[in-house]
Short mmCIF file of C-alpha atoms in Angstrom, two decimals:
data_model
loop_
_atom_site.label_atom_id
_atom_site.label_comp_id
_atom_site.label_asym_id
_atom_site.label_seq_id
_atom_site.Cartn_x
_atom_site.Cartn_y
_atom_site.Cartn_z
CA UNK A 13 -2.34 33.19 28.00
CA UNK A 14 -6.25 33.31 27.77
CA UNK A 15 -7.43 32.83 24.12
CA UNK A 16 -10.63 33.10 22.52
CA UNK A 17 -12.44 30.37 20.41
CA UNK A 18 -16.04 30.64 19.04
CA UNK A 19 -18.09 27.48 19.02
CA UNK A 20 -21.24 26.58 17.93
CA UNK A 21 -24.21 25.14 20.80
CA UNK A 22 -27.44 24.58 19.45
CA UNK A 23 -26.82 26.52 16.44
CA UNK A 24 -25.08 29.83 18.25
CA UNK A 25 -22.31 31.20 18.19
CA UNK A 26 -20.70 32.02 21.92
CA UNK A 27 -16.94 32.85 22.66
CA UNK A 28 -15.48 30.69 25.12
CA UNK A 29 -12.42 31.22 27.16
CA UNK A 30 -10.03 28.00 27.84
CA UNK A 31 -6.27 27.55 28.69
CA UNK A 32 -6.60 23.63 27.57
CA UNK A 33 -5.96 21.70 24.38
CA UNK A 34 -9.27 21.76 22.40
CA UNK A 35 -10.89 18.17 22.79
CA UNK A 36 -13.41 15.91 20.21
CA UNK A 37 -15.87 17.29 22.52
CA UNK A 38 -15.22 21.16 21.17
CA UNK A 39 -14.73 19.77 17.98
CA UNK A 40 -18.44 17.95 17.69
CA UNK A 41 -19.75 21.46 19.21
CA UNK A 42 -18.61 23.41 16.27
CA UNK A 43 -19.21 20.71 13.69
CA UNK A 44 -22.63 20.04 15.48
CA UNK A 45 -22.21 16.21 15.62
CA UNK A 46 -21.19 13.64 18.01
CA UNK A 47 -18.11 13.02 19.88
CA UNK A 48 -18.81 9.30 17.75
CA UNK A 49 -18.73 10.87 14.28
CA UNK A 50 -15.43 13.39 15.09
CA UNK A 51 -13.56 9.72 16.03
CA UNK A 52 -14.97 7.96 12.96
CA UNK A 53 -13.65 10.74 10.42
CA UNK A 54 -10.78 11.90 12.02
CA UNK A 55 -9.88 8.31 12.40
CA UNK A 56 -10.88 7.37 9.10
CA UNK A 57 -12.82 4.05 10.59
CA UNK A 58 -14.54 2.26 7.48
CA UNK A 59 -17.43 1.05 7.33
CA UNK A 60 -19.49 4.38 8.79
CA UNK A 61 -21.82 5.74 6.62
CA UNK A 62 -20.86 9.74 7.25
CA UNK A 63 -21.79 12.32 4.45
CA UNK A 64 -19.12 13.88 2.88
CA UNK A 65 -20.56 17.24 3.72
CA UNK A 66 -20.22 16.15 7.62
CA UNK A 67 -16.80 15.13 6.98
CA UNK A 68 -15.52 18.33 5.62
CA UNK A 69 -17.23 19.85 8.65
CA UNK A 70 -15.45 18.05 11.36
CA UNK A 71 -12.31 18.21 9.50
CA UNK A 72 -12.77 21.95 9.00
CA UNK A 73 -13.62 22.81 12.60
CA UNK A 74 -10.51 20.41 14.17
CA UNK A 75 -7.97 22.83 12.01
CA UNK A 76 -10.00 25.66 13.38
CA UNK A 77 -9.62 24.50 16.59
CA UNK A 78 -6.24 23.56 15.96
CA UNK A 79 -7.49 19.95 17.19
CA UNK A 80 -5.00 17.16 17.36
CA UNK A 81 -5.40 13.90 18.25
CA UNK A 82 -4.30 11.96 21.49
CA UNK A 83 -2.13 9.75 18.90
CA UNK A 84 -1.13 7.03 21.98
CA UNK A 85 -4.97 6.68 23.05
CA UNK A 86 -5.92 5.92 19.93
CA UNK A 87 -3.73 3.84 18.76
CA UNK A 88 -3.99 1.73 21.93
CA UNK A 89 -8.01 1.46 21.22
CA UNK A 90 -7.39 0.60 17.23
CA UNK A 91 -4.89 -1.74 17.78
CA UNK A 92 -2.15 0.47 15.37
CA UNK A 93 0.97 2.13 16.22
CA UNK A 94 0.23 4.49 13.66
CA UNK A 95 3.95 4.79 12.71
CA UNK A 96 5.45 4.38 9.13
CA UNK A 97 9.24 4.08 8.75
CA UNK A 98 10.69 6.35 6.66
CA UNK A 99 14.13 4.83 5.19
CA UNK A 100 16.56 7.25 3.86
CA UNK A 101 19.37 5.92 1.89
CA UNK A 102 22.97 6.26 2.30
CA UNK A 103 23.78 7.65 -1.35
CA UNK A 104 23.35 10.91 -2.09
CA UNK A 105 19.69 11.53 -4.06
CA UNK A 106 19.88 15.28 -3.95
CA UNK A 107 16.74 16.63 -1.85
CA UNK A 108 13.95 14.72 -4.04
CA UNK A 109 14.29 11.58 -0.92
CA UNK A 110 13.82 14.12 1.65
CA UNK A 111 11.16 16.12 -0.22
CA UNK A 112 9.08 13.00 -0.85
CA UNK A 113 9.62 12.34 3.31
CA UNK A 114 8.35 15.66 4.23
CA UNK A 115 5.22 15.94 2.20
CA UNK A 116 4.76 12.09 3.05
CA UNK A 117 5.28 13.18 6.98
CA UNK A 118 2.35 16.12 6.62
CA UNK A 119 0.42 13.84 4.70
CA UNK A 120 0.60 11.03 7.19
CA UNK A 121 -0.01 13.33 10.10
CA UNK A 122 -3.62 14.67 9.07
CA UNK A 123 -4.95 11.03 9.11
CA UNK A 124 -3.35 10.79 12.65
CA UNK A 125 0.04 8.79 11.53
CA UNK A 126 3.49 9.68 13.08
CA UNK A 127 6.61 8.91 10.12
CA UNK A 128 9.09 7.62 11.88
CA UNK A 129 12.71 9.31 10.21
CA UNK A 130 15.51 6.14 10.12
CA UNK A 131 18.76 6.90 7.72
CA UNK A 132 20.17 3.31 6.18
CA UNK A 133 23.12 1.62 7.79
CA UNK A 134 25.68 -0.96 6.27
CA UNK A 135 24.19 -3.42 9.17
CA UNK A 136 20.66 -2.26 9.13
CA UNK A 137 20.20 -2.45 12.66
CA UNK A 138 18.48 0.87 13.42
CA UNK A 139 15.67 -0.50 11.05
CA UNK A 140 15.51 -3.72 12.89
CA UNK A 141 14.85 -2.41 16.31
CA UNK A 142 12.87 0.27 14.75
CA UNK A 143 9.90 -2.10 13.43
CA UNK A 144 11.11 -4.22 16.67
CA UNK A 145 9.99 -1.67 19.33
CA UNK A 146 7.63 0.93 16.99
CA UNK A 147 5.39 -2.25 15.31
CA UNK A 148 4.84 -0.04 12.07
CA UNK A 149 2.16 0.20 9.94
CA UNK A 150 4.34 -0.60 6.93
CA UNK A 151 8.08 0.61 5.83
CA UNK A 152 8.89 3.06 2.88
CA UNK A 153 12.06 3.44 1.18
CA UNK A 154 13.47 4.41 -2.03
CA UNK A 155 15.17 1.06 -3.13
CA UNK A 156 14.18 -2.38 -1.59
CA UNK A 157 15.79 -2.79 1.55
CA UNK A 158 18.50 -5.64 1.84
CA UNK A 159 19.79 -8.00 4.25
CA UNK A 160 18.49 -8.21 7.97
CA UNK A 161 16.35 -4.89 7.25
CA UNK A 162 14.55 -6.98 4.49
CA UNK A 163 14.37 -9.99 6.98
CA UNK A 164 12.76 -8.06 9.35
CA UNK A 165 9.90 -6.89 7.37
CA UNK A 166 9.43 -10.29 6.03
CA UNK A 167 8.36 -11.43 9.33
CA UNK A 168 6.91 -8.58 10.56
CA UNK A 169 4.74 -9.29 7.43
CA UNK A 170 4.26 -5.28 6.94
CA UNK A 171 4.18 -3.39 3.51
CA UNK A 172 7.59 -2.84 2.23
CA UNK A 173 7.17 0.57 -0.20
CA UNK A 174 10.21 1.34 -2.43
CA UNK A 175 10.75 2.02 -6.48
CA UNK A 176 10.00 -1.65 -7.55
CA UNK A 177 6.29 -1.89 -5.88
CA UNK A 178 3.62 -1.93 -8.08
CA UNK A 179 2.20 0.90 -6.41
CA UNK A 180 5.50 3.25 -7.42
CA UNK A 181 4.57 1.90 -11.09
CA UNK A 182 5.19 5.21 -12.71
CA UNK A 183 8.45 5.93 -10.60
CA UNK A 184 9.68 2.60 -11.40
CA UNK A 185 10.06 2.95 -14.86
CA UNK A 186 11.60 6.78 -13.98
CA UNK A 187 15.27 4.81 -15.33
CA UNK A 188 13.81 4.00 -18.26
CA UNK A 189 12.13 7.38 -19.32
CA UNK A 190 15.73 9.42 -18.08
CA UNK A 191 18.00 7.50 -20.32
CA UNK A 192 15.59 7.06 -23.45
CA UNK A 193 15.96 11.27 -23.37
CA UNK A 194 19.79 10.47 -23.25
CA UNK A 195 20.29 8.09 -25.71
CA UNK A 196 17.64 10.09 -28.06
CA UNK A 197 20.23 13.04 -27.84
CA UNK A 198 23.35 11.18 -28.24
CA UNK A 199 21.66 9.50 -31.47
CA UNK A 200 20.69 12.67 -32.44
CA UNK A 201 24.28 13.84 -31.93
CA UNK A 202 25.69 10.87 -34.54
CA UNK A 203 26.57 8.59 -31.68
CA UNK A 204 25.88 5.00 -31.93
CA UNK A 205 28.30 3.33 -29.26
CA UNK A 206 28.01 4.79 -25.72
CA UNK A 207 29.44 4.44 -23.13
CA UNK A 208 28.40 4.27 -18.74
CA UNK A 209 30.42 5.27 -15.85
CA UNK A 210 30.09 4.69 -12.68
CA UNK A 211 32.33 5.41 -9.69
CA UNK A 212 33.82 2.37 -7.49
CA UNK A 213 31.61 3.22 -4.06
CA UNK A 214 29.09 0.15 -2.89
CA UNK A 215 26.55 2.59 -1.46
CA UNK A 216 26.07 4.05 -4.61
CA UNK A 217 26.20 1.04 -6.62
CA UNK A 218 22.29 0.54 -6.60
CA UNK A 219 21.95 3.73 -8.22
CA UNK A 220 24.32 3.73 -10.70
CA UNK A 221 22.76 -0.44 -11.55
CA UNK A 222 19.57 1.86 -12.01
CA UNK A 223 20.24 3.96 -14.43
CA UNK A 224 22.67 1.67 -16.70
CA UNK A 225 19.50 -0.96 -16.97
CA UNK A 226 17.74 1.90 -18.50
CA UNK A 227 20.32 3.25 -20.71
CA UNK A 228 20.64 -0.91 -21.97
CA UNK A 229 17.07 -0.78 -22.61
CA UNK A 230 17.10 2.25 -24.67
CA UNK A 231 20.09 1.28 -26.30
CA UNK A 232 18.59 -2.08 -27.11
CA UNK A 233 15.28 -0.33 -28.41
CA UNK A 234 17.14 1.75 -30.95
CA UNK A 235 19.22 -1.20 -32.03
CA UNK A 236 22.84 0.44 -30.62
CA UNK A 237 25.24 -2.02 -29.20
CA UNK A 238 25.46 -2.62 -25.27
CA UNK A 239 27.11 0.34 -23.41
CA UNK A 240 30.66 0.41 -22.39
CA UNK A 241 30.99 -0.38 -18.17
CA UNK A 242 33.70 1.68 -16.68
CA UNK A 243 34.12 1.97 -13.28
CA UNK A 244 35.85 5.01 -12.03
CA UNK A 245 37.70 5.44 -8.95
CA UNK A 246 36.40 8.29 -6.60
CA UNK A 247 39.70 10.25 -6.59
CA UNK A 248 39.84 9.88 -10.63
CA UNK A 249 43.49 8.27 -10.63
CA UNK A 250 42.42 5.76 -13.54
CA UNK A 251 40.33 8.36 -15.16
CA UNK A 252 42.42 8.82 -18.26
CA UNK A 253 43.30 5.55 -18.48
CA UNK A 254 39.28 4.60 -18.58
CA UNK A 255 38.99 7.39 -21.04
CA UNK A 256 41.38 6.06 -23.40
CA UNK A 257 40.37 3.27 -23.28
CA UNK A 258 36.75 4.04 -24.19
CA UNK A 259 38.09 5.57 -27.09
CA UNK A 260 40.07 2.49 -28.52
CA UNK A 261 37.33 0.35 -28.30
CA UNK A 262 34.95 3.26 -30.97
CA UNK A 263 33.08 4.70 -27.90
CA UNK A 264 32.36 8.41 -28.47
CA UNK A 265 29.78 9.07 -25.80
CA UNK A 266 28.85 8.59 -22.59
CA UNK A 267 26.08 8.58 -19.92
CA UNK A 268 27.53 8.87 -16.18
CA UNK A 269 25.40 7.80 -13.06
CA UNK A 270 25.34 11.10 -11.92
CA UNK A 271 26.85 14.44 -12.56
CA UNK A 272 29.75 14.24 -10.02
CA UNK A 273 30.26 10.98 -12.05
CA UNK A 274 30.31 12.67 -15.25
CA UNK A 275 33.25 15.05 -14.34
CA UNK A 276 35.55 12.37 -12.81
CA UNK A 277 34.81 11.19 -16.85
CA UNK A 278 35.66 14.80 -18.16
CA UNK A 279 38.49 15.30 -15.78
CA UNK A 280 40.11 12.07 -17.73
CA UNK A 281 39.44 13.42 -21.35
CA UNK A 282 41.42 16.50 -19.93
CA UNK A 283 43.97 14.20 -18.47
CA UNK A 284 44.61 12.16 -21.64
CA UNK A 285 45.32 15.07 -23.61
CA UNK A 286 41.47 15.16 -25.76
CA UNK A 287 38.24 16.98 -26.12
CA UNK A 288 35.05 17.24 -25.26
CA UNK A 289 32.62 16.71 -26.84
CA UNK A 290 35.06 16.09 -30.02
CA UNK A 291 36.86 13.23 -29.24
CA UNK A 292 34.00 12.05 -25.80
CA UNK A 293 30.99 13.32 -25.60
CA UNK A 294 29.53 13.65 -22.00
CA UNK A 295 26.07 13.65 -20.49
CA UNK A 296 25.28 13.32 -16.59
CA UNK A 297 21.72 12.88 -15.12
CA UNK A 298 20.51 15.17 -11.48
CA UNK A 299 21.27 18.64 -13.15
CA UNK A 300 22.83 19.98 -9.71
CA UNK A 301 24.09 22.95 -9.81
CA UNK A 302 27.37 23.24 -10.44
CA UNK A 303 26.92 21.03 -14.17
CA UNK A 304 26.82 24.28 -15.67
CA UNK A 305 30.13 25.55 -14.20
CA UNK A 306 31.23 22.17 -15.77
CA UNK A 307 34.45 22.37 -18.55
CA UNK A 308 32.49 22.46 -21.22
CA UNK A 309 29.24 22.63 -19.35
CA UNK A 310 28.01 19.58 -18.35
CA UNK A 311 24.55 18.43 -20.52
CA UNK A 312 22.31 16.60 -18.07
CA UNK A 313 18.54 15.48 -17.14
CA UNK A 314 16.91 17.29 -14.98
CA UNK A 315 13.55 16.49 -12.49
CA UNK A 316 10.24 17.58 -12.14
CA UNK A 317 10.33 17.33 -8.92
CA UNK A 318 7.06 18.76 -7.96
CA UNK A 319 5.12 15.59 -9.65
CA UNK A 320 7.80 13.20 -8.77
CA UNK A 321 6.68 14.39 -5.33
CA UNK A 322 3.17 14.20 -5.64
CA UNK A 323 3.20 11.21 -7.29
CA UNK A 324 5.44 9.34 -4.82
CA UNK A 325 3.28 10.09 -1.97
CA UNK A 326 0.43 9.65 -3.56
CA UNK A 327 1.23 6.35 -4.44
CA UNK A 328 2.48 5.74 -0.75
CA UNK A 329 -0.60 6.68 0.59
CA UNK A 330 -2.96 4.16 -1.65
CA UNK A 331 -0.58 1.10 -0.39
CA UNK A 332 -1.28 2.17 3.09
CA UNK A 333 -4.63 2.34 2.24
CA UNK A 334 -5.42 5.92 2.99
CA UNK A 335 -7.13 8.62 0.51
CA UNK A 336 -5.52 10.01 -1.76
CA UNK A 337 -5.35 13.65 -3.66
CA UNK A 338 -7.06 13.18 -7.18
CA UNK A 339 -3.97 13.93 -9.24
CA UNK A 340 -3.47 12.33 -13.10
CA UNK A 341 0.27 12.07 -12.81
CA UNK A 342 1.43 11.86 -16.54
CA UNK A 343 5.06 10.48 -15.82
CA UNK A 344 6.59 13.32 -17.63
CA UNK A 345 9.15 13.44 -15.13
CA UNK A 346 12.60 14.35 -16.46
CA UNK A 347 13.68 17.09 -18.65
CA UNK A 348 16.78 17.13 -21.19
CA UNK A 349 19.21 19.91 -20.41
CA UNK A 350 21.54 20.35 -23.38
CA UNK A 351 24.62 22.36 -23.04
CA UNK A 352 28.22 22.45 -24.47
CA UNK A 353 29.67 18.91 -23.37
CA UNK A 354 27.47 16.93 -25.89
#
């Protein structure tokens, strides 16, 4: 089907009548530049001295135009595959991970980068042959990669993004902000030894090691004693016993690794014949859904997740080297959610 686009020629306007993909060629007629310049912005080449009122221009008239780049020509000329692996984990993260890899994908795309989608294996394979047979640019993930993943990025000597980079400085210490909320309300709830559960899977394991070195560092800043370990199993069969024994040893709350943690821990209270929060207080961190359908409702921490969001790419996008959005992320990430089990 015929369409009609208006360009500009010597500073007129005429409508012109294709069936093909708009080229750099249409684009440098409506911007009124060079087929040179549209490659140098669109490409984001350094070193070019362009105006920043051209470069809106150009930009402006290739989303007019609907312009997109021939991706495999250019990369051939720049020497760049112009993908970035996109690593998501095998434990469950609620949508924030694939959140953070959509806007990352659309943000990638309008500086002429393809994400590359790989999920996390026990043998890491898929990533191997991915930076293998895609050379990326660099490899993002939300915790550092392990074993022949990490291996291969080492000698592919590309970026490796993920919470610990300096670059994810503000998400990095996200542990640390989460669990000085939770200890603040357990302390303000007369509790002085805690408690942690965690739930006996491997591939949730870096998680749940995430969150207890935060709640040990808030514990240690407010002079508490070390939390409690427990590790539950996933079908809650030691539950009560874990539970009790918590209670022996003067616990009288606890943080859980998650929220589906946290009611394997109340399922045991229930189980061993005590309350909540009278006898074991509870307090998960995700605030999914069904904590408030919780018996007693389930306190938790809930995310911000647009500036978690922002903020993640953001930072992505600086260790690529890329511009950025101006932003001032304030790391006011989390939010307390009190309710009934605390």
């Amino acid at each position: 089907m015929l369409t009609g686009i208006s360009i500009v020629v010597g500073g007129s306007v005429e409508d012109v009548r294709r069936t093909a993909r708009p080229t750099r060629t249409d684009v440098a007629r409506l911007a009124n530049v060079s087929t040179a310049t549209v490659s140098y912005v669109l490409n984001n080449v350094e070193g070019q001295r362009i105006s920043a009122r051209t470069q809106r221009a150009v930009r402006a008239a290739a989303v007019t135009l609907g312009y997109r780049p021939n991706l495999a020509a250019r990369n051939l000329v720049i020497g760049d595959s112009g993908v970035v692996l996109y690593i998501v984990p095998q434990m469950a993260l609620g949508e924030l991970a694939m959140e953070v890899g959509t806007r990352l994908s659309t943000a990638l795309a309008g500086h002429g980068l393809l994400m590359s989608l790989q999920f996390e294996t026990e043998d890491g394979a898929n990533v191997v042959e991915a930076i293998a047979s895609l050379n990326p640019r660099a490899v993002a993930a939300t915790f550092p990669l392990t074993g022949a993943a990490l291996e291969a990025v080492t000698r592919a000597a590309i970026p490796h993004i993920h919470l610990g980079s300096s670059n994810l400085e503000l998400l990095t210490t996200l542990n640390l902000s989460v669990e000085q909320l939770r200890v603040r309300h357990l302390i303000s709830r007369g509790h002085r030894q805690l408690g942690f559960a965690v739930i006996d899977n491997p591939k949730l394991r870096p998680l749940a090691d995430y969150w207890l070195a935060g709640v040990r560092a808030a514990t240690h800043d407010h002079d508490l004693p070390d939390p409690v370990v427990a590790e539950f199993r996933a079908d809650g069969s030691d539950a009560a016993q874990l539970v009790a024994q918590w209670v022996e040893r003067g616990v009288t709350a606890v943080c859980a690794q998650s929220d589906e943690t946290a009611f394997a821990v109340l399922h045991g209270i229930r189980r061993a014949g005590l309350r909540c929060p009278q006898d074991l207080a509870v307090m998960g961190v995700d605030a999914i859904a069904l904590a408030a359908l919780a018996d007693p409702p389930l306190t938790t921490i809930g995310f911000r997740a647009p500036e978690i969001v922002d903020t993640a790419v953001n930072a992505m996008m600086n260790a690529l080297g890329l511009p950025t959005e101006d932003i001032a992320p304030t790391g006011d990430f989390a939010v307390l959610i009190p309710r009934s089990s605390t």
